[in-house]
Amino acid sequence: MKSISIIGSGPSGFYTAYHLLKKSPIPLNITLWEKFPVPFGLSRYGVAPDHPEVKNCEETFTQFANAYTIPSGSNNLMHKFQFIGNVQIDSEKLFKLRSIQDCVILSYGCNNDKKLGIPGENDTLGVVSSRQFVNWYNSYPENACATPEQWKGSDFWKNVKNVAIIGNGNVALDICRVLLTSNIKQYWQNTDINQASTEAIKHVSNVKIIGRRGYEQSKFTNKEFRELWELEKYGIKGNIDSKYLSNVDESKLDRAGTRRLEMVKEYMKPFDQRTKKNYKKFKPPSTFTKFWEFDYMKTPVKINKDARNNRISSITLAINKVNEMNKFVIDNSKPCIDYPIDFLITSLGYKGVNIDELGCQKHLNNIKFAGDHLATNREGQVLSSVDNKPIPGLFASGWIKTGSKGVIVSTMIDSFTVGDEVIKYLQCSATSNQQASIIDLQNTVLDSTNYKPTTWFDWLKLDAYEKKLGNPRRKIINIADMLKIIGK
Ligand SMILES: Cc1cc2nc3c(=O)[nH]c(=O)nc-3n(C[C@H](O)[C@H](O)[C@H](O)COP(=O)(O)OP(=O)(O)OC[C@H]3O[C@@H](n4cnc5c(N)ncnc54)[C@H](O)[C@@H]3O)c2cc1C
């Protein structure tokens, strides 16, 4: 039997474990470590609450964990699996794990923010990253444990009407949808959204989604784009200025691009003048009360604030042009413009964290992190910062390997590929550490009695509890409350 620890129980951690247990000819004992008492990573804390179908992967993970988890999973299975929650793996714990496991796989996602790097970004009230905002409406525990930040109070939001989002990927569109529909009860009633957040943001009426490049470089997908347009049935109107569409070379568009352009053109027409029935599903009311707009070819250069209360008052944007190298650059011949706004969300992507920077750093693993703090790797095997060679028995899968791009399906494909590489590695490696018992592993890795690790069965208990509180569930926000419910 060979032993494997996987760090992180998001889609990549689970899919890597799933693939290994399905495909490995060698008996495996897999431990999935998670910093929260609860599993599933961004499936639980990232995916928008009005996209419940995306979370179906959790069913797959649950079935497989139920089947393999020791001691009550089938004892006939040659493999074993255990979930250990409420334990954050840091540099030192990783070091210890590497010494007692045949293989360790980093699957801990991206838990930080990419930044604009402009004045006012870090010290202005009402400027947050998409990660912070998404965490709030998804009841992410770390936030709930800290003293609530000022921007989360309903007092703060009373005067927030105009919001700008920098970046135009799917996360930006999720946020725009949440901001503008928060006052529509029927839209959210059968979701697990944090109700305090939807209640707070209900006065938001205008959202601008700002991109550095042009319409053709938009990063969102058509599904999410269509969802925004379809909000017109609730009196929410979208707009893209025709000047951003006039230069689009239709002959160069792929299928998705052609569809997207058709969508814009049709939805921009009055309802009765649309030619395709696809865009006439729901007649909008006669007046619109909320508005969203895509704004292209702008670079944020400065965040301006009201000196009396440190709140954001506007954002200064430079106008971009396409240069001779076909790059989007600031057009210095044009003056900057100011948009008065009450709240700014930077949606530039999530960023990885170097695990060697977590913990006391007594034992460093010398993992080479590059780019946006991603674990560099060769076919999934992590490279050393000392000699740039693969570190024996250390792999990475999911967003910490690929960066914060890709949906759950692409994360799954990546995890399966890494799983295959791990099997090849284990078949060639001689050592075998038989760390079968959860107690052994915990005693070796957890150096104090302060830890309250949670098991898969603890999660099942909490899961049932949350499902009783609401449909589909009401998430418990506070970690101390989670542990109380579990009985720890
Ligand atoms: C806002 C948002 C919306 C999205 N919407 C969709 C969508 O609609 N459809 C879709 O298909 N995809 C969507 N995605 C993408 C999808 O969430 C990712 O593809 C996927 O979650 C990446 O999986 P991962 O396991 O690599 O990372 P994560 O999901 O981030 O999982 C990492 C896990 O590791 C844990 N962890 C972190 N550090 C440690 C540590 N030191 N020790 C132990 N555990 C640790 C974390 O708590 C987490 O559970 C969305 C992403 C975001 C951000």
Coordinates of C-alpha atoms and ligand atoms in Angstrom, one line a residue:
M1 CA 0.0 0.0 0.0
K2 CA 1.2 3.5 -0.8
S3 CA 0.2 6.6 1.1
I4 CA -0.8 10.0 -0.4
S5 CA -1.8 13.3 1.2
I6 CA -3.7 15.8 -0.9
I7 CA -3.8 19.4 0.4
G8 CA -7.1 21.1 -0.3
S9 CA -10.6 19.6 -0.7
G10 CA -11.8 21.7 -3.6
P11 CA -12.7 20.2 -7.0
S12 CA -9.0 19.5 -7.8
G13 CA -8.3 17.7 -4.5
F14 CA -11.4 15.6 -4.8
Y15 CA -11.0 14.9 -8.5
T16 CA -7.4 13.9 -8.1
A17 CA -8.3 11.6 -5.2
Y18 CA -11.2 10.2 -7.2
H19 CA -9.1 9.4 -10.3
L20 CA -6.3 7.9 -8.2
L21 CA -8.7 5.6 -6.4
K22 CA -10.4 4.6 -9.7
K23 CA -7.2 4.0 -11.7
S24 CA -4.4 3.0 -9.4
P25 CA -3.4 -0.7 -9.6
I26 CA -1.5 -0.2 -6.4
P27 CA -3.5 -0.1 -3.2
L28 CA -3.6 3.5 -1.9
N29 CA -4.3 5.2 1.4
I30 CA -5.3 8.8 0.6
T31 CA -5.8 11.6 3.1
L32 CA -7.5 14.8 2.0
W33 CA -6.5 17.7 4.2
E34 CA -8.7 20.9 4.3
K35 CA -8.2 24.1 6.3
F36 CA -12.0 24.5 6.9
P37 CA -14.1 21.9 8.8
V38 CA -16.1 21.7 5.5
P39 CA -15.1 20.4 2.1
F40 CA -15.5 21.5 -1.6
G41 CA -13.5 24.8 -1.9
L42 CA -14.9 27.2 -4.5
S43 CA -17.7 24.9 -5.4
R44 CA -19.1 25.9 -2.0
Y45 CA -17.5 29.3 -1.6
G46 CA -17.0 30.6 -5.2
V47 CA -19.7 29.4 -7.6
A48 CA -22.7 31.7 -7.7
P49 CA -25.6 30.6 -5.6
D50 CA -27.9 30.9 -8.6
H51 CA -25.8 28.2 -10.4
P52 CA -26.7 25.2 -8.3
E53 CA -26.2 22.8 -11.2
V54 CA -22.5 23.6 -11.1
K55 CA -22.3 22.2 -7.6
N56 CA -23.5 18.8 -8.8
C57 CA -19.8 17.7 -8.6
E58 CA -20.3 17.7 -4.8
E59 CA -22.7 14.8 -5.2
T60 CA -20.0 12.8 -7.0
F61 CA -17.4 13.7 -4.3
T62 CA -19.9 12.7 -1.6
Q63 CA -20.7 9.3 -3.1
F64 CA -17.1 8.5 -3.6
A65 CA -16.0 9.7 -0.1
N66 CA -18.9 7.7 1.5
A67 CA -17.7 4.6 -0.4
Y68 CA -14.1 4.8 0.5
T69 CA -13.9 6.5 3.9
I70 CA -12.5 4.4 6.6
P71 CA -13.8 2.9 8.8
S72 CA -17.3 2.6 7.5
G73 CA -16.6 2.5 3.8
S74 CA -16.6 -0.9 2.3
N75 CA -13.7 -2.9 3.8
N76 CA -13.5 -4.9 0.6
L77 CA -12.1 -2.0 -1.3
M78 CA -8.4 -2.2 -1.8
H79 CA -8.0 1.6 -1.3
K80 CA -8.7 3.7 1.7
F81 CA -9.6 7.4 2.0
Q82 CA -10.0 9.9 4.8
F83 CA -10.9 13.6 5.0
I84 CA -9.2 15.6 7.7
G85 CA -10.8 19.1 8.0
N86 CA -10.0 22.2 10.1
V87 CA -6.3 21.8 9.6
Q88 CA -4.4 24.4 7.6
I89 CA -1.3 22.8 6.1
D90 CA 1.7 25.2 6.3
S91 CA 5.3 24.9 5.4
E92 CA 6.2 22.8 8.4
K93 CA 3.3 20.4 8.2
L94 CA 4.0 19.9 4.5
F95 CA 7.6 19.1 5.3
K96 CA 6.5 16.5 7.9
L97 CA 3.9 15.0 5.5
R98 CA 6.5 14.6 2.8
S99 CA 8.7 12.6 5.2
I100 CA 5.9 10.1 6.0
Q101 CA 3.9 9.8 2.8
D102 CA 4.9 8.4 -0.5
C103 CA 3.4 11.3 -2.3
V104 CA 1.9 14.7 -1.5
I105 CA -0.3 16.7 -3.9
L106 CA -0.8 20.4 -3.6
S107 CA -4.4 21.1 -4.6
Y108 CA -5.1 24.2 -2.4
G109 CA -6.3 26.6 -5.1
C110 CA -5.6 30.3 -5.2
N111 CA -6.5 32.2 -2.0
N112 CA -5.2 35.7 -2.7
D113 CA -6.0 38.6 -5.1
K114 CA -4.4 40.0 -8.2
K115 CA -4.1 43.7 -7.8
L116 CA -4.4 46.8 -10.0
G117 CA -1.5 48.4 -8.2
I118 CA -2.9 52.0 -8.3
P119 CA -3.1 54.6 -5.6
G120 CA -6.1 54.2 -3.3
E121 CA -6.6 50.5 -4.0
N122 CA -5.6 49.3 -0.6
D123 CA -6.7 52.0 1.8
T124 CA -10.1 53.3 0.5
L125 CA -13.3 52.3 2.1
G126 CA -15.5 50.7 -0.6
V127 CA -12.8 49.1 -2.7
V128 CA -12.6 45.3 -2.5
S129 CA -11.5 42.4 -4.6
S130 CA -14.0 40.1 -6.3
R131 CA -12.7 37.4 -3.9
Q132 CA -13.7 39.4 -0.9
F133 CA -17.1 40.2 -2.4
V134 CA -17.8 36.7 -3.5
N135 CA -16.7 35.4 -0.1
W136 CA -19.3 37.7 1.5
Y137 CA -22.3 36.6 -0.5
N138 CA -21.2 32.9 -0.2
S139 CA -20.8 33.0 3.6
Y140 CA -17.1 32.2 3.5
P141 CA -16.0 31.5 7.1
E142 CA -12.7 33.4 7.5
N143 CA -14.5 36.7 7.0
A144 CA -17.2 35.8 9.4
C145 CA -14.8 35.1 12.1
A146 CA -13.1 38.4 11.9
T147 CA -14.8 41.6 13.1
P148 CA -17.1 42.5 10.3
E149 CA -15.4 45.0 8.0
Q150 CA -17.1 48.4 7.7
W151 CA -18.1 47.9 4.0
K152 CA -20.3 44.9 5.0
G153 CA -22.6 46.8 7.2
S154 CA -26.1 47.8 5.9
D155 CA -25.3 51.4 7.0
F156 CA -22.5 51.5 4.5
W157 CA -24.6 50.3 1.6
K158 CA -27.5 52.7 2.2
N159 CA -25.9 55.2 -0.1
V160 CA -24.4 52.8 -2.6
K161 CA -26.1 53.1 -6.0
N162 CA -23.3 53.1 -8.5
V163 CA -20.8 50.2 -8.6
A164 CA -17.9 49.6 -11.0
I165 CA -16.3 46.3 -11.6
I166 CA -12.8 46.2 -13.1
G167 CA -12.4 43.1 -15.3
N168 CA -14.9 41.3 -17.4
G169 CA -14.6 37.6 -16.8
N170 CA -17.4 35.3 -15.6
V171 CA -16.7 36.2 -12.0
A172 CA -17.4 39.9 -12.8
L173 CA -20.7 38.9 -14.5
D174 CA -21.7 36.7 -11.5
I175 CA -21.1 39.8 -9.2
C176 CA -23.0 42.1 -11.5
R177 CA -26.0 39.7 -11.5
V178 CA -25.9 39.4 -7.7
L179 CA -25.7 43.2 -7.3
L180 CA -28.6 44.0 -9.5
T181 CA -31.0 41.2 -8.5
S182 CA -30.5 41.3 -4.8
N183 CA -33.9 42.9 -4.2
I184 CA -35.8 40.2 -6.2
K185 CA -37.0 37.8 -3.6
Q186 CA -38.1 35.0 -5.9
Y187 CA -34.7 35.1 -7.6
W188 CA -32.8 34.1 -4.5
Q189 CA -35.3 32.3 -2.3
N190 CA -34.2 28.8 -3.3
T191 CA -30.5 29.4 -3.1
D192 CA -27.9 29.4 -0.3
I193 CA -26.9 33.0 -0.7
N194 CA -26.0 34.9 2.5
Q195 CA -29.2 36.8 3.0
A196 CA -27.5 39.6 5.0
S197 CA -25.5 40.5 1.9
T198 CA -28.4 40.6 -0.5
E199 CA -30.4 42.7 1.9
A200 CA -27.5 45.2 2.3
I201 CA -26.8 45.7 -1.4
K202 CA -30.4 46.1 -2.5
H203 CA -30.1 49.9 -3.4
V204 CA -27.4 49.3 -6.1
S205 CA -29.0 50.4 -9.4
N206 CA -26.1 50.9 -11.8
V207 CA -23.2 48.6 -12.5
K208 CA -20.4 49.4 -15.0
I209 CA -18.1 46.5 -16.1
I210 CA -14.8 48.0 -17.2
G211 CA -12.3 46.3 -19.5
R212 CA -8.8 47.3 -20.5
R213 CA -9.2 45.9 -24.0
G214 CA -12.1 45.8 -26.6
Y215 CA -15.4 44.0 -26.9
E216 CA -13.8 41.2 -28.9
Q217 CA -11.3 40.5 -26.1
S218 CA -14.1 40.1 -23.5
K219 CA -13.4 37.2 -21.2
F220 CA -16.8 36.1 -20.2
T221 CA -18.6 33.1 -21.8
N222 CA -21.9 33.3 -23.7
K223 CA -23.9 31.5 -21.0
E224 CA -23.2 34.1 -18.4
F225 CA -23.6 36.9 -20.9
R226 CA -27.0 35.7 -21.8
E227 CA -28.0 35.4 -18.2
L228 CA -27.3 39.1 -17.8
W229 CA -29.4 40.1 -20.8
E230 CA -32.2 37.9 -19.6
L231 CA -32.5 39.9 -16.4
E232 CA -34.5 42.4 -18.5
K233 CA -37.6 40.5 -17.4
Y234 CA -37.0 42.0 -13.9
G235 CA -36.6 45.5 -15.3
I236 CA -32.8 45.3 -15.4
K237 CA -31.5 46.8 -18.7
G238 CA -28.1 46.1 -20.3
N239 CA -26.1 48.3 -22.7
I240 CA -23.0 48.2 -24.8
D241 CA -22.2 51.4 -26.6
S242 CA -22.3 50.8 -30.4
K243 CA -18.9 52.4 -30.8
Y244 CA -17.3 49.3 -29.2
L245 CA -19.1 47.1 -31.8
S246 CA -18.5 49.0 -34.9
N247 CA -15.0 47.8 -35.5
V248 CA -15.7 44.1 -35.0
D249 CA -14.6 42.1 -38.0
E250 CA -17.4 39.6 -38.2
S251 CA -15.6 37.4 -40.7
K252 CA -13.0 36.6 -38.1
L253 CA -15.4 35.6 -35.4
D254 CA -15.6 31.9 -34.3
R255 CA -19.0 30.3 -33.6
A256 CA -19.2 31.6 -30.1
G257 CA -18.2 35.1 -31.2
T258 CA -20.8 35.2 -33.9
R259 CA -23.5 34.1 -31.4
R260 CA -22.3 36.6 -28.9
L261 CA -22.5 39.5 -31.4
E262 CA -26.0 38.4 -32.5
M263 CA -27.0 38.3 -28.8
V264 CA -25.9 41.9 -28.2
K265 CA -27.5 43.2 -31.4
E266 CA -30.8 41.5 -30.7
Y267 CA -31.0 42.4 -27.0
M268 CA -30.1 46.1 -27.8
K269 CA -33.2 46.3 -30.0
P270 CA -36.6 47.1 -28.4
F271 CA -38.3 43.8 -27.5
D272 CA -40.9 44.0 -30.3
Q273 CA -38.3 44.6 -33.0
R274 CA -36.2 41.5 -32.3
T275 CA -36.2 39.1 -35.1
K276 CA -35.2 35.8 -33.3
K277 CA -37.5 34.2 -30.9
N278 CA -34.6 33.1 -28.8
Y279 CA -34.3 36.7 -27.6
K280 CA -38.0 37.2 -27.0
K281 CA -38.6 34.7 -24.3
F282 CA -39.7 37.1 -21.5
K283 CA -41.2 40.5 -22.2
P284 CA -39.6 43.1 -19.9
P285 CA -41.7 45.5 -17.9
S286 CA -42.4 49.0 -19.5
T287 CA -39.9 50.8 -17.3
F288 CA -36.4 49.7 -16.2
T289 CA -35.1 50.4 -12.7
K290 CA -31.6 49.0 -12.7
F291 CA -28.9 49.1 -15.4
W292 CA -25.6 47.5 -16.3
E293 CA -23.2 48.5 -19.0
F294 CA -19.9 47.2 -20.5
D295 CA -17.3 49.8 -20.9
Y296 CA -14.1 49.0 -22.9
M297 CA -10.7 50.4 -23.7
K298 CA -10.0 52.0 -20.2
T299 CA -7.2 51.6 -17.8
P300 CA -7.8 52.5 -14.1
V301 CA -5.2 54.9 -12.9
K302 CA -6.4 56.3 -9.6
I303 CA -9.0 55.8 -7.0
N304 CA -10.3 59.0 -5.5
K305 CA -11.9 59.3 -2.1
D306 CA -13.9 61.7 0.1
A307 CA -11.4 62.9 2.7
R308 CA -14.1 63.2 5.3
N309 CA -14.9 59.5 5.6
N310 CA -12.3 57.8 3.4
R311 CA -15.0 56.4 1.1
I312 CA -14.4 56.0 -2.6
S313 CA -15.9 58.9 -4.6
S314 CA -14.7 58.2 -8.1
I315 CA -12.3 56.3 -10.3
T316 CA -10.0 57.9 -12.8
L317 CA -9.6 56.0 -16.0
A318 CA -7.2 56.5 -18.9
I319 CA -8.4 55.9 -22.5
N320 CA -6.7 53.1 -24.3
K321 CA -5.7 52.6 -28.0
V322 CA -4.3 49.7 -29.9
N323 CA -0.7 50.3 -30.9
E324 CA 1.3 49.2 -33.9
M325 CA 2.2 45.9 -32.1
N326 CA -1.6 45.2 -31.7
K327 CA -1.3 45.8 -27.9
F328 CA -3.7 47.8 -25.8
V329 CA -1.9 50.8 -24.3
I330 CA -2.9 54.1 -22.8
D331 CA -3.5 56.8 -25.3
N332 CA -1.6 59.8 -23.9
S333 CA -3.2 62.2 -26.4
K334 CA -6.6 61.8 -24.7
P335 CA -7.5 63.2 -21.3
C336 CA -8.4 60.8 -18.4
I337 CA -12.0 60.6 -17.4
D338 CA -13.6 60.3 -13.9
Y339 CA -16.5 58.1 -13.1
P340 CA -18.3 59.0 -9.9
I341 CA -18.9 55.7 -8.1
D342 CA -19.9 54.5 -4.6
F343 CA -18.2 51.1 -4.6
L344 CA -15.4 49.4 -6.7
I345 CA -14.8 45.7 -7.2
T346 CA -11.5 44.6 -8.8
S347 CA -12.1 41.4 -10.6
L348 CA -8.7 40.5 -11.9
G349 CA -8.5 36.9 -10.8
Y350 CA -7.5 35.0 -7.8
K351 CA -3.8 34.6 -7.0
G352 CA -1.9 31.7 -5.5
V353 CA 0.0 31.7 -2.2
N354 CA 3.4 30.1 -1.7
I355 CA 2.9 27.5 1.0
D356 CA 6.4 28.0 2.2
E357 CA 5.3 31.5 3.4
L358 CA 2.6 29.9 5.6
G359 CA 3.6 28.9 9.1
C360 CA 6.9 29.5 11.0
Q361 CA 9.1 28.6 8.1
K362 CA 11.4 26.4 10.2
H363 CA 11.3 23.8 7.4
L364 CA 11.0 25.1 3.9
N365 CA 10.0 22.9 1.1
N366 CA 11.8 25.0 -1.5
I367 CA 9.0 24.9 -4.0
K368 CA 9.5 27.2 -7.0
F369 CA 6.6 29.6 -7.2
A370 CA 6.4 31.8 -10.3
G371 CA 4.0 33.9 -12.3
D372 CA 1.0 34.7 -10.1
H373 CA 2.4 32.6 -7.3
L374 CA 1.8 29.3 -9.0
A375 CA 3.6 26.1 -8.2
T376 CA 5.9 25.5 -11.2
N377 CA 5.8 22.0 -12.4
R378 CA 6.8 19.4 -15.0
E379 CA 3.8 17.2 -15.9
G380 CA 2.3 18.0 -12.5
Q381 CA 5.5 17.3 -10.5
V382 CA 6.5 20.4 -8.6
L383 CA 9.9 22.0 -9.3
S384 CA 12.5 22.9 -6.7
S385 CA 13.5 26.6 -6.2
V386 CA 17.1 25.3 -5.6
D387 CA 17.9 23.4 -8.8
N388 CA 14.7 23.7 -10.8
K389 CA 14.4 19.9 -10.8
P390 CA 11.2 17.9 -10.0
I391 CA 10.9 17.4 -6.2
P392 CA 10.5 13.6 -5.6
G393 CA 6.9 12.8 -4.5
L394 CA 5.5 16.3 -4.7
F395 CA 2.8 17.1 -7.2
A396 CA 0.3 19.9 -7.8
S397 CA -3.2 19.9 -9.4
G398 CA -6.0 22.5 -10.1
W399 CA -5.8 26.2 -9.7
I400 CA -2.5 26.3 -7.7
K401 CA -0.9 24.6 -10.7
T402 CA -2.8 26.3 -13.6
G403 CA -3.7 29.7 -12.1
S404 CA -7.2 31.0 -11.5
K405 CA -8.6 30.1 -14.9
G406 CA -10.9 27.4 -16.0
V407 CA -14.2 25.9 -14.9
I408 CA -14.7 22.8 -12.8
V409 CA -14.6 20.6 -15.9
S410 CA -11.2 21.9 -16.9
T411 CA -10.0 21.5 -13.3
M412 CA -11.2 17.9 -13.4
I413 CA -9.3 17.2 -16.6
D414 CA -6.2 18.7 -15.1
S415 CA -6.6 16.6 -11.9
F416 CA -7.1 13.4 -13.9
T417 CA -3.9 14.1 -15.9
V418 CA -1.9 14.7 -12.7
G419 CA -3.5 11.6 -11.1
D420 CA -2.1 9.5 -14.0
E421 CA 1.4 11.1 -13.5
V422 CA 1.2 10.3 -9.8
I423 CA 0.4 6.6 -10.6
K424 CA 3.3 6.4 -12.9
Y425 CA 5.6 7.9 -10.2
L426 CA 4.3 5.5 -7.6
Q427 CA 4.9 2.5 -9.9
C428 CA 8.5 3.5 -10.2
S429 CA 9.2 4.5 -6.6
A430 CA 10.4 2.0 -4.1
T431 CA 9.4 3.4 -0.7
S432 CA 6.2 2.6 0.9
N433 CA 5.0 4.3 4.1
Q434 CA 2.0 2.5 5.5
Q435 CA 0.3 5.3 7.4
A436 CA -3.0 3.6 7.6
S437 CA -4.5 5.1 10.7
I438 CA -5.9 8.6 11.0
I439 CA -4.5 8.8 14.6
D440 CA -0.9 8.0 13.4
L441 CA -1.0 10.7 10.7
Q442 CA -2.5 13.3 13.0
N443 CA 0.0 12.6 15.7
T444 CA 2.8 13.0 13.4
V445 CA 1.6 16.1 11.6
L446 CA -0.3 18.0 14.3
D447 CA 2.2 19.1 16.9
S448 CA -0.2 20.3 19.6
T449 CA -3.5 19.4 21.1
N450 CA -5.0 22.7 20.1
Y451 CA -6.2 21.2 16.8
K452 CA -9.8 20.1 16.4
P453 CA -9.6 18.0 13.2
T454 CA -12.9 17.1 11.6
T455 CA -13.7 13.9 9.8
W456 CA -15.9 13.1 6.8
F457 CA -18.6 12.0 9.2
D458 CA -18.5 15.3 11.0
W459 CA -19.1 17.1 7.7
L460 CA -22.0 14.8 6.9
K461 CA -23.5 15.8 10.2
L462 CA -23.0 19.5 9.5
D463 CA -24.3 19.1 6.0
A464 CA -27.6 17.6 7.3
Y465 CA -27.9 20.4 9.8
E466 CA -27.4 23.1 7.2
K467 CA -30.0 21.4 4.9
K468 CA -32.5 21.4 7.7
L469 CA -32.1 25.2 8.1
G470 CA -33.1 26.1 4.5
N471 CA -33.5 25.0 1.0
P472 CA -31.1 24.0 -0.4
R473 CA -29.2 24.9 2.8
R474 CA -28.3 27.8 5.1
K475 CA -24.5 27.8 5.5
I476 CA -23.1 28.1 9.0
I477 CA -20.7 31.0 8.7
N478 CA -18.7 30.8 11.8
I479 CA -16.1 28.0 12.4
A480 CA -16.7 28.0 16.1
D481 CA -20.4 27.4 15.4
M482 CA -19.6 24.6 12.9
L483 CA -17.5 22.8 15.6
K484 CA -20.2 23.2 18.2
I485 CA -22.8 21.6 15.8
I486 CA -20.4 18.8 15.1
G487 CA -19.8 18.4 18.8
K488 CA -16.1 19.3 19.0
Ligands
LIG1 C1 -16.3 33.3 -8.1 C2 -16.1 32.1 -8.8 C3 -17.2 31.5 -9.5 C4 -17.0 30.3 -10.2 N1 -18.0 29.8 -10.9 C5 -17.9 28.7 -11.6 C6 -19.0 28.2 -12.3 O1 -20.1 28.7 -12.4 N2 -18.8 27.0 -13.0 C7 -17.6 26.3 -13.0 O2 -17.5 25.3 -13.6 N3 -16.5 26.8 -12.4 C8 -16.6 28.0 -11.7 N4 -15.6 28.5 -11.0 C9 -14.3 27.9 -11.1 C10 -14.1 26.7 -10.1 O3 -14.5 27.2 -8.9 C11 -12.6 26.3 -10.1 O4 -12.3 25.7 -11.4 C12 -12.3 25.2 -9.0 O5 -12.9 25.5 -7.8 C13 -10.8 25.1 -8.8 O6 -10.6 24.1 -7.9 P1 -9.3 23.9 -6.9 O7 -9.6 22.7 -6.1 O8 -8.1 24.0 -7.7 O9 -9.4 25.2 -5.9 P2 -10.4 25.6 -4.8 O10 -11.8 25.3 -5.2 O11 -10.0 26.9 -4.4 O12 -10.1 24.5 -3.6 C14 -8.9 24.7 -2.8 C15 -9.2 24.1 -1.4 O13 -8.0 24.1 -0.7 C16 -8.3 24.6 0.7 N5 -7.0 25.1 1.2 C17 -6.4 26.3 0.9 N6 -5.2 26.4 1.5 C18 -5.1 25.3 2.3 C19 -4.1 24.9 3.2 N7 -3.0 25.6 3.4 N8 -4.3 23.7 3.9 C20 -5.4 23.0 3.7 N9 -6.4 23.3 2.8 C21 -6.2 24.5 2.1 C22 -9.3 25.6 0.5 O14 -10.0 25.9 1.6 C23 -10.2 24.9 -0.6 O15 -11.1 24.1 0.0 C24 -15.7 29.7 -10.3 C25 -14.6 30.3 -9.6 C26 -14.8 31.4 -8.9 C27 -13.7 32.0 -8.1

